[in-house]
XYZ file of C-alpha atoms in Angstrom:
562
model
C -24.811 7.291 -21.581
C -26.937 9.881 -19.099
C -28.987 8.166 -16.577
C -32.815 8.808 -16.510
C -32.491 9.793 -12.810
C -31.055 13.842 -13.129
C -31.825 16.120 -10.410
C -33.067 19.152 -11.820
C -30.355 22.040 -10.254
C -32.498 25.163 -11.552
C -31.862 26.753 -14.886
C -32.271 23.949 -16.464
C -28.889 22.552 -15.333
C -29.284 18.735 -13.973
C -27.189 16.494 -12.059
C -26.516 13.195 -12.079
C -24.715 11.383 -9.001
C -21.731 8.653 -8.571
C -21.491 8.259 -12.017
C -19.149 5.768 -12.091
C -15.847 4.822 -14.120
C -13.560 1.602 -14.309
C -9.964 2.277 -14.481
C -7.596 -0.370 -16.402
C -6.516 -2.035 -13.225
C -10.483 -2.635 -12.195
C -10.577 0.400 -9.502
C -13.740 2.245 -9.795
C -13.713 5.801 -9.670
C -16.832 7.865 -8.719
C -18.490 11.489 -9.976
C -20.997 13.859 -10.185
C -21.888 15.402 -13.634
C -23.895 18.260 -14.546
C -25.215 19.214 -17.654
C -26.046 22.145 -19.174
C -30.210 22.783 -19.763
C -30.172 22.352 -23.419
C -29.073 19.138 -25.214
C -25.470 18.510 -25.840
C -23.046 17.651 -27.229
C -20.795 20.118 -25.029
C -17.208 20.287 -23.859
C -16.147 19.209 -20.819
C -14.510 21.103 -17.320
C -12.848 18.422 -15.247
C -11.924 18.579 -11.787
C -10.080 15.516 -9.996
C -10.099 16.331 -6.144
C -9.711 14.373 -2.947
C -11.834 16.312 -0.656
C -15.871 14.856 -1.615
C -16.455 16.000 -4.939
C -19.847 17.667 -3.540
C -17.381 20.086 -2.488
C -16.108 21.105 -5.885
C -13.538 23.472 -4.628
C -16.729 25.938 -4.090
C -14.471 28.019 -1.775
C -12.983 30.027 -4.112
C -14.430 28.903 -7.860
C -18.941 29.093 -8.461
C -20.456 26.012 -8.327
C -20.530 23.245 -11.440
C -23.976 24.776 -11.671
C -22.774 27.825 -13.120
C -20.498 26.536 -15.630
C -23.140 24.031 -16.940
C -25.606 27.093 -17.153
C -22.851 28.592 -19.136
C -22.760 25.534 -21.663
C -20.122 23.017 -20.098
C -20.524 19.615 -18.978
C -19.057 19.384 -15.611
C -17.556 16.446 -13.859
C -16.352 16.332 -10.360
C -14.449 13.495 -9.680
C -13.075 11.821 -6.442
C -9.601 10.548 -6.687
C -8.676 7.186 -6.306
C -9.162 6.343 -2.555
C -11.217 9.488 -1.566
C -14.961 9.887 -1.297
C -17.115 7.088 -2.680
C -13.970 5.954 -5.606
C -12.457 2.614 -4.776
C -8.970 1.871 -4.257
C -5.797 3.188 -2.259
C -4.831 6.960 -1.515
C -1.501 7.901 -1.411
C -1.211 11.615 -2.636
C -0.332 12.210 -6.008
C 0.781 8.702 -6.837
C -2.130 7.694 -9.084
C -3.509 10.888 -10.459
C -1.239 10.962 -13.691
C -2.904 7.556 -15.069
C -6.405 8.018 -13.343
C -6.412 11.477 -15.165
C -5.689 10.263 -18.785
C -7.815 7.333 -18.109
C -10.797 9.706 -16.987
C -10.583 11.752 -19.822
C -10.573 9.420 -22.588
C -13.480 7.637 -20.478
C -15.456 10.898 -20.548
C -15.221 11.746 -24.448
C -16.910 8.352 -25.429
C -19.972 9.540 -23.647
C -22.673 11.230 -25.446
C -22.878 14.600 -23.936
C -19.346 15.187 -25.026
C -18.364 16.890 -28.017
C -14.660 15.385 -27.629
C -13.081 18.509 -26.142
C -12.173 18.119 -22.640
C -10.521 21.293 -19.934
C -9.309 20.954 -15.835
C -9.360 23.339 -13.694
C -9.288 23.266 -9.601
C -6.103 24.419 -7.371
C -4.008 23.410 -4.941
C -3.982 19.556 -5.505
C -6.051 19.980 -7.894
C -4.166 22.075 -9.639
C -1.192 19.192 -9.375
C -4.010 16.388 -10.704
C -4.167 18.444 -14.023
C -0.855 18.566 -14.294
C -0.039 15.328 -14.168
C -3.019 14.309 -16.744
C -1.611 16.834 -18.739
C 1.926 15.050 -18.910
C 0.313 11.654 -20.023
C -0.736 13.357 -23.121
C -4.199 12.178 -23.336
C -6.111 12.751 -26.756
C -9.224 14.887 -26.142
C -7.535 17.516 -23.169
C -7.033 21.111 -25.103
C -6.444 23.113 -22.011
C -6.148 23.785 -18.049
C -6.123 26.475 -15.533
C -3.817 25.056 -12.791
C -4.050 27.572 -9.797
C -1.987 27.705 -6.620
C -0.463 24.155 -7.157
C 3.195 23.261 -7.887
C 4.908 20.870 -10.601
C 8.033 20.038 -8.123
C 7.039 18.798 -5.271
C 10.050 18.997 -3.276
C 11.062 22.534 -4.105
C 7.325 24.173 -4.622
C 5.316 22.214 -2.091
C 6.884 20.812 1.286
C 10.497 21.977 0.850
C 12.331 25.392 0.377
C 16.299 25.131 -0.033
C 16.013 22.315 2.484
C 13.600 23.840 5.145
C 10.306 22.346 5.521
C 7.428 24.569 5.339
C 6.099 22.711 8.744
C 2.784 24.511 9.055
C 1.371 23.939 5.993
C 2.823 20.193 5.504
C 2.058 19.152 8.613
C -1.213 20.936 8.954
C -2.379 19.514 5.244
C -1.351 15.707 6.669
C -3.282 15.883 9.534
C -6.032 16.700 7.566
C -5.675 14.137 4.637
C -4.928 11.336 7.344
C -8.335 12.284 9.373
C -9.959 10.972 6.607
C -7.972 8.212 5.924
C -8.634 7.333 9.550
C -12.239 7.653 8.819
C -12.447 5.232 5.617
C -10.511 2.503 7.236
C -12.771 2.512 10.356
C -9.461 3.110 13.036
C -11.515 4.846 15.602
C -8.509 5.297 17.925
C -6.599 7.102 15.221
C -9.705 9.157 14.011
C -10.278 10.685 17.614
C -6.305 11.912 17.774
C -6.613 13.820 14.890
C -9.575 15.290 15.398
C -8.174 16.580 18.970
C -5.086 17.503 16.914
C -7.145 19.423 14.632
C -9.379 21.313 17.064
C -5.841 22.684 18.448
C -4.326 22.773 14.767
C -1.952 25.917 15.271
C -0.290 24.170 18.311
C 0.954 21.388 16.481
C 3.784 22.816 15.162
C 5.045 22.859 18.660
C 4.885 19.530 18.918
C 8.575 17.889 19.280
C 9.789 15.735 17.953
C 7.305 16.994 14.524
C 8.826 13.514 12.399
C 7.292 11.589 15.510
C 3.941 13.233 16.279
C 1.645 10.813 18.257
C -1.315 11.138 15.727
C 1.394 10.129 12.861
C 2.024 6.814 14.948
C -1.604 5.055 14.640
C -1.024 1.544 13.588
C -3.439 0.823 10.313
C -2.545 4.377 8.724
C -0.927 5.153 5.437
C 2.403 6.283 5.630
C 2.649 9.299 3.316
C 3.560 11.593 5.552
C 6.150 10.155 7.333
C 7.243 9.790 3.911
C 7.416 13.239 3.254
C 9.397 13.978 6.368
C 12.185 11.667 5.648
C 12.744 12.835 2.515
C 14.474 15.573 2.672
C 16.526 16.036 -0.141
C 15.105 16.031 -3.393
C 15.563 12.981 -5.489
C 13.545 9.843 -7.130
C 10.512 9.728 -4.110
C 9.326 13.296 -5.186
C 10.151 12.949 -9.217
C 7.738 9.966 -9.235
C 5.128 11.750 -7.497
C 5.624 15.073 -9.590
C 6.000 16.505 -13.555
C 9.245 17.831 -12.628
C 11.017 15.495 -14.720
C 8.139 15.121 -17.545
C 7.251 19.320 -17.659
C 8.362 19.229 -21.115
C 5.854 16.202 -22.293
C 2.708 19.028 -21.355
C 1.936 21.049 -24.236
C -1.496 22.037 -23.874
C -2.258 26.139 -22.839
C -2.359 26.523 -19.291
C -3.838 29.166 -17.093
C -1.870 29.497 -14.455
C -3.296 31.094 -11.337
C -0.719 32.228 -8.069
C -1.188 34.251 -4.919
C 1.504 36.172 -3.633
C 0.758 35.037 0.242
C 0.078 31.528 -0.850
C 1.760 28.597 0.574
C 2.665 27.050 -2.979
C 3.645 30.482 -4.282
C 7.475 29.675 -5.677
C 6.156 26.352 -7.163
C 3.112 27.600 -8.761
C 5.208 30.607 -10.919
C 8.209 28.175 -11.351
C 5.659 25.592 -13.322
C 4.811 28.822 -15.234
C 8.321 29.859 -15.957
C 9.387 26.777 -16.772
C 6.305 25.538 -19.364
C 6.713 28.960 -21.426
C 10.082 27.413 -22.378
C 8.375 24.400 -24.305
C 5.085 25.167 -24.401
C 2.677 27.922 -26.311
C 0.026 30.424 -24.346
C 0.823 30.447 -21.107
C -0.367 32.792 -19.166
C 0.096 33.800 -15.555
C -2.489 35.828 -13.001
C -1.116 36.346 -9.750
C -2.964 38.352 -7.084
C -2.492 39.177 -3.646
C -3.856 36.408 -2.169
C -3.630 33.752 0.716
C -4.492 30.023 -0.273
C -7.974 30.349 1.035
C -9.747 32.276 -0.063
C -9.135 34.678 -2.436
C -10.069 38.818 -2.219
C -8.844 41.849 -0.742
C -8.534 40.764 2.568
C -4.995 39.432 3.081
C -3.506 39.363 6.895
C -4.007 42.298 8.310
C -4.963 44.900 5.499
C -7.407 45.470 2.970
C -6.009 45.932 -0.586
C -8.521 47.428 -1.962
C -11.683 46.555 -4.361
C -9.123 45.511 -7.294
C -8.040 42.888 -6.112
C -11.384 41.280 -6.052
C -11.031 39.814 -9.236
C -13.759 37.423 -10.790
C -11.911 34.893 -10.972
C -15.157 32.415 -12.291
C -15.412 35.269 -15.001
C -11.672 34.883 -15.867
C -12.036 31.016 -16.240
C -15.257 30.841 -18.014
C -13.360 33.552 -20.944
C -10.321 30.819 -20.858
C -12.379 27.738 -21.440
C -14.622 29.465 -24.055
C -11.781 30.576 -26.061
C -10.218 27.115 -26.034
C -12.909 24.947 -26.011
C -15.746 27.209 -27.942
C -13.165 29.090 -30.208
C -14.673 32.049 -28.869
C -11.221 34.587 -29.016
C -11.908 35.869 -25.889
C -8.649 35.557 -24.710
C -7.134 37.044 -27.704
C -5.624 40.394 -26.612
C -4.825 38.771 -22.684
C -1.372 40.091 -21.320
C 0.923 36.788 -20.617
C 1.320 37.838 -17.309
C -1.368 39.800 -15.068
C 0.174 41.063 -11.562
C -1.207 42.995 -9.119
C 0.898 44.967 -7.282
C 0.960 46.081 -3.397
C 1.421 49.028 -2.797
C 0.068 50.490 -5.299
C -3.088 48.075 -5.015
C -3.672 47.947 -8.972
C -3.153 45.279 -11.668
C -0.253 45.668 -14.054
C -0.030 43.791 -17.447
C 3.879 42.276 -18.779
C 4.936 40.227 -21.362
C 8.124 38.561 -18.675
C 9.714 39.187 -15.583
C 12.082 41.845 -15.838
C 15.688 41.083 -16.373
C 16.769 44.196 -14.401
C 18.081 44.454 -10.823
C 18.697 47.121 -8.168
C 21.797 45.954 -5.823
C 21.389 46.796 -2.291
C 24.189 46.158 0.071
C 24.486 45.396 3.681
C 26.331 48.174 6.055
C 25.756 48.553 9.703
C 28.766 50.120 12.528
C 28.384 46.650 13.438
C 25.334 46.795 15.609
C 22.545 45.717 13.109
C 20.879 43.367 15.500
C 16.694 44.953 15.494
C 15.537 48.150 14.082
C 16.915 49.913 17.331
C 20.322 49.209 15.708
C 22.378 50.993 13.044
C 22.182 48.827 9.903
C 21.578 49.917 6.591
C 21.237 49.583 2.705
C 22.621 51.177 0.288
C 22.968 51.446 -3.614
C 27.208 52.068 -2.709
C 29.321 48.702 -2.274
C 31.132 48.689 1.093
C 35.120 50.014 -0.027
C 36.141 49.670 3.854
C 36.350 47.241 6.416
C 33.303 47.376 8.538
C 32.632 45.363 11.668
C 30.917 42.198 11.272
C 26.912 41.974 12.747
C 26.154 39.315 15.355
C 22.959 37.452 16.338
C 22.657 34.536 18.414
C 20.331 31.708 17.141
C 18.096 29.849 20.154
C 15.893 26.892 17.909
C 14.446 26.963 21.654
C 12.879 30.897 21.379
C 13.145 31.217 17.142
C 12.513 33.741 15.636
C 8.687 33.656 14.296
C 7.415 33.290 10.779
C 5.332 36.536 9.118
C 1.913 36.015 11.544
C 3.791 35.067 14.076
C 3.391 31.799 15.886
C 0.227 30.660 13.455
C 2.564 31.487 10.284
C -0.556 33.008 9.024
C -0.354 34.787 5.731
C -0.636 38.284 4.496
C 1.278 41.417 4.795
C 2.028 41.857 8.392
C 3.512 44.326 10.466
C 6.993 43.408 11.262
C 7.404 45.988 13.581
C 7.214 44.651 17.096
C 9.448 41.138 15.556
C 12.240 43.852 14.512
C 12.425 44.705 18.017
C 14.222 41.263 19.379
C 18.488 41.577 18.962
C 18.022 37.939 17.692
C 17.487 39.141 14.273
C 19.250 41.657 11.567
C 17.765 44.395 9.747
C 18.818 46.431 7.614
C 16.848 49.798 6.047
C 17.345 51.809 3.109
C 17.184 55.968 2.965
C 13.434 56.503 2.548
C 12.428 56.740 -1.835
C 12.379 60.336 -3.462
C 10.543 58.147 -6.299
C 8.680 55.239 -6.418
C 10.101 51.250 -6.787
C 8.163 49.111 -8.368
C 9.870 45.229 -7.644
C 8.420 42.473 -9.681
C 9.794 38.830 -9.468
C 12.156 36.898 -7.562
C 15.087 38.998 -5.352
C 18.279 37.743 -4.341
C 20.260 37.918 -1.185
C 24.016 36.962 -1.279
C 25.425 37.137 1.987
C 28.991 35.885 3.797
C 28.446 34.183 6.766
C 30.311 32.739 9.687
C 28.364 30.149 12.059
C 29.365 28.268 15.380
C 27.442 25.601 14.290
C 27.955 23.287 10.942
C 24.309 23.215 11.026
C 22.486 26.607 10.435
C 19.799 28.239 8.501
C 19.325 31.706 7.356
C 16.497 33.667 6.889
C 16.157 36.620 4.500
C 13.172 39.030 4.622
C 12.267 41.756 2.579
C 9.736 44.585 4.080
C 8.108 47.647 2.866
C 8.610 50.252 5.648
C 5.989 53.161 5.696
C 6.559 56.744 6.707
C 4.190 55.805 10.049
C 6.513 52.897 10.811
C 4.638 50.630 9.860
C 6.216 47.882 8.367
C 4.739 45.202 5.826
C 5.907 41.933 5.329
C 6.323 41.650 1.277
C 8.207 38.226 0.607
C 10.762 36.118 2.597
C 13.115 33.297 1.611
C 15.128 30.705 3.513
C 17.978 28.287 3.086
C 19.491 25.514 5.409
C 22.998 24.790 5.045
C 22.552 20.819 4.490
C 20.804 21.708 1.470
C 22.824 24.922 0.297
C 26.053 23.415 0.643
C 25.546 19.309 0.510
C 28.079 18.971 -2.216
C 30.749 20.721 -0.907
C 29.930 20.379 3.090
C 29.104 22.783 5.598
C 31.454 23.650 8.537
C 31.391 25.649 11.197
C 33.326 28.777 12.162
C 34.670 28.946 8.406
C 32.876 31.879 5.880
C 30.777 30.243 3.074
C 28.909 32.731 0.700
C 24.680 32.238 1.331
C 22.648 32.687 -1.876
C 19.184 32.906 -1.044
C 16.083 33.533 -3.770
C 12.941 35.000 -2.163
C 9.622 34.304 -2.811
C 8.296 36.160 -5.686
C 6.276 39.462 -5.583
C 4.945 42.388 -7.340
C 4.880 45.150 -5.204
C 5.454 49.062 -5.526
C 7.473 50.958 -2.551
C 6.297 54.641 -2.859
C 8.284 58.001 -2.668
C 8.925 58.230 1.136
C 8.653 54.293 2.228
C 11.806 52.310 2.582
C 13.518 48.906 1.923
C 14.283 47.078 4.676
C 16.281 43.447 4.972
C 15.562 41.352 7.618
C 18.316 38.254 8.077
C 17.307 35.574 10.806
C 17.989 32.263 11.941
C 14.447 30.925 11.794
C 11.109 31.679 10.252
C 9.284 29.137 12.443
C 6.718 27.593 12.145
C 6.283 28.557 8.727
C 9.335 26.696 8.412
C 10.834 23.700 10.793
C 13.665 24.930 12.859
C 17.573 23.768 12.725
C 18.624 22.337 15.853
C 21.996 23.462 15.190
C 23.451 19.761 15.654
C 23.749 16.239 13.542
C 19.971 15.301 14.681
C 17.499 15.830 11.266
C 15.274 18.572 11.967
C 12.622 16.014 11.958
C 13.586 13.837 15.221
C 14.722 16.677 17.000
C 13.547 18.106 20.582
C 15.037 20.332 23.290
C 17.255 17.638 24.290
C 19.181 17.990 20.778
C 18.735 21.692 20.298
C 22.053 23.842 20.640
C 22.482 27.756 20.268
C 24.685 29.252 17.582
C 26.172 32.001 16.821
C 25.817 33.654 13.397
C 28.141 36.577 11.956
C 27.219 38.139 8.839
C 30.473 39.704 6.909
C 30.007 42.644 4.805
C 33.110 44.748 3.087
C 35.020 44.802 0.225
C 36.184 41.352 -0.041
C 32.656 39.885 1.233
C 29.895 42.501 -0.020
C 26.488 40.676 1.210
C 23.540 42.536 -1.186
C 20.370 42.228 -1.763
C 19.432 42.071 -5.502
C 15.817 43.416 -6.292
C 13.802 42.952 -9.933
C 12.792 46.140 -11.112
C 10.058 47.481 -13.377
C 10.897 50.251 -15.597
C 7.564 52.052 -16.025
């Protein structure tokens, strides 16, 4: 099956290029394989990608080189319409059929001993989950990192907002090449200008009708993804979320806690322990690219450079060598900030601290005089106000780049067009780990409106770090029942999860906004979809947050009993 013509990589390991594979429906699909120095047969590490396969992902994981030096075959495969493979791309659509076909395609050859594992992140995290879900004979395990099995909810949407940066950041990018393949010159300049200036484009209004979107001769995926905005059959047909339970092979699941795909990639965890054996979670602190102790604006210390090659290469030789490495593995490896250390658990804790909301009524910025507290509110208390402008929003955590990482919130908390909210500072330490909750009563001029909640660790300098946030838009919160305005509806809110220890002397503090922009797309407060919206549709609302007796708005932490 090998060709005679290998490059020899060092080591021993050789390559051989644009191997090539015939899918069922005659589409050819195109890969590099290397092979480790001595002859086979060996298992197999996959990795289905759309981004040149010569790549490999190399950003964060060693080159194929290093895993066929460690006794792996390794195949690097473009996905159907990408690099040198034949055929259409529209992302996701293909990858559950092109996966299974690939891998019962690569166990017939004669370097392969039959036993077949993915790994890659981000989408091609997604591409091994979808394989997975076709149950193909030969594929005993993956390591899906920083990926998501619902689309909707884990990838472009978040209770109904769309994380704008990233979505429309990632299209740009995809279509650029698109342009590229199908020779539209016009459309391949745009978005190259677009992409030279990629952290304005965000500002660009109407985002649903962005002039490099518009080039006749391009796909129309992410238009697609705009006007979609409620979750239903277009994102189930792209996703596993409605086949999760058909993937039964161990998984490796890999999350950062300032990654974009965050919720989705520990919501695929959560939800495959409930049907399927050894799964196991890491999640470091870590943006989507790349991966180490550098996050925003801090450094979190040598920890949390974990090898994560080292980590993979123990997976795959337990599964596919039977070598019991990963034997005595905790199910769930977190670090925590704060404390800047790793911490081993079995679940997510089922306990929670409740924090509620008090203020004289004058919680708008850190100037002001809100508060939390363990104590429920027992007496009326005047209601907070903050006025919500989708012209100035309020920014996202690294401000208007949406960057990620834990950044000081300090100058944001000045503006009176937010709420916060800060506990008494900790005689003892807090270690939260997992998913908190906010629950607030709200009143809004508008029957459009988002909220925003925030939760930040506040030093004894000041200093304030940006741990998690979480966001929901009324259209989405409410759609069943309908929204309306000036009329109190109860917000429930679930954060992004997190791991992170608040020390003896630092404090909890709850930011509530309007906006988190342009992490996420901003309400225009009227009838016009976020999406086809400009300053010509925007209106200003006003937002009152309730909190007493009758309406007692609270934050609900996870807590670690240590």
């Amino acid at each position: 099956m090998m060709s005679t013509e290998q490059l020899d990589c060092g080591s021993g390991v050789r390559l051989e290029r644009a191997v090539r594979c015939t899918m069922s429906d005659g589409v050819t699909l195109v890969s590099d394989h290397y092979y480790p120095p001595a002859p086979g047969p060996y298992p197999t590490l996959l990795m289905r990608q759309p981004y040149g396969r010569d790549i490999a992902s190399t950003v964060v994981y060693a080159h194929p080189v290093w895993f066929a030096a460690h006794g792996y075959n390794v195949v690097i495969q473009d996905v159907r319409g990408r690099g040198d493979s034949e055929g259409e791309f529209y992302p996701f659509r293909s990858e559950g059929a092109d996966g299974a076909e690939t891998i019962r395609w690569l166990r017939t050859r004669s370097e392969s001993n039959g036993c077949v594992g993915m790994y890659g992140f981000s989408y091609q995290g997604l591409t091994q989950l979808l394989a997975a879900a076709e149950q193909p004979e030969g594929l005993v395990c993956i390591a899906p990192a920083q990926t998501a099995c619902d689309l909707y909810h884990g990838w472009f949407y978040r209770q109904g907002a769309l994380r704008l940066a990233s979505s429309l950041g990632w299209g740009l990018q995809m279509l650029k090449a698109d342009a590229r393949r199908l020779k539209l010159r016009a459309a391949s300049d745009g978005l190259e200008k677009a992409w030279a200036d990629l952290r304005s484009q965000s500002l660009v209004t109407p985002y649903g009708l962005h002039p490099q979107l518009q080039h006749e001769g391009l796909p129309s995926y992410v238009h697609d993804w705009f006007t979609h905005d409620l979750p239903g059959p277009y994102w189930s047909a792209l996703d596993v979320s409605e086949s999760l339970k058909r993937i039964r092979v161990p998984a490796l699941h890999i999350s950062g806690w300032f990654d974009t795909f965050l919720s989705g990639s520990v919501a695929g965890f959560l939800a495959m322990t409930e049907h399927a054996d050894y799964q196991y979670l890491v999640a470091g602190p870590w943006v989507h690219i790349p991966w180490g102790e550098l996050a925003g604006e801090q450094n979190l210390g040598p920890e949390a450079l974990l090898d994560t090659d080292s980590l993979l290469l123990r997976w795959f030789n337990h599964w596919l060598k039977g070598s019991g490495e990963f034997d005595y593995e905790p199910r769930i490896r977190h670090f925590a900030l704060g404390a800047n250390r790793w911490f081993d658990a079995e679940t997510f804790p089922a306990e929670t601290l409740s924090l509620y909301l008090h203020s004289g009524g004058r919680a708008d910025s850190r100037k002001g005089n809100g508060w939390l507290s363990t104590a429920a509110p027992n007496v009326v208390e005047p209601r907070d106000i903050f006025v919500y402008d989708p012209e100035t929003p309020v920014y996202a955590p690294g401000g208007p780049a949406a960057l990620s990482g834990p950044f000081n919130q300090a100058q944001l908390e000045m503006g009176n067009n937010l709420l916060v909210y800060t506990g008494a500072p900790l005689v003892s330490p807090l270690h939260i780990f997992g998913s908190p909750k906010l629950t607030i009563y709200c009143v809004t001029s508008a029957a459009y409106a988002d909220f925003t909640g925030k939760l930040v660790r506040v030093r004894p300098s000041g200093q304030a770090d940006f741990v998690c946030i979480g966001i929901a838009r009324s259209s989405y919160l409410f759609r069943g029942a309908g929204y309306q305005a000036d009329t109190m509806q109860c917000w429930q809110i679930e954060l992004e999860p997190t791991s992170c220890v608040f020390a003896a002397g630092d404090a909890i503090r709850l930011e509530v906004a309007g906006s988190a922009f342009p992490l996420y797309d901003r309400n225009p407060s009227s009838a016009m979809p976020p999406r086809l919206a400009d300053s010509w549709n925007w209106q200003r609302s006003t937002q009152m947050l309730l909190h007493d007796a009758e309406h007692p708005s609270r934050l609900e932490l996870p807590v670690v009993n240590d």
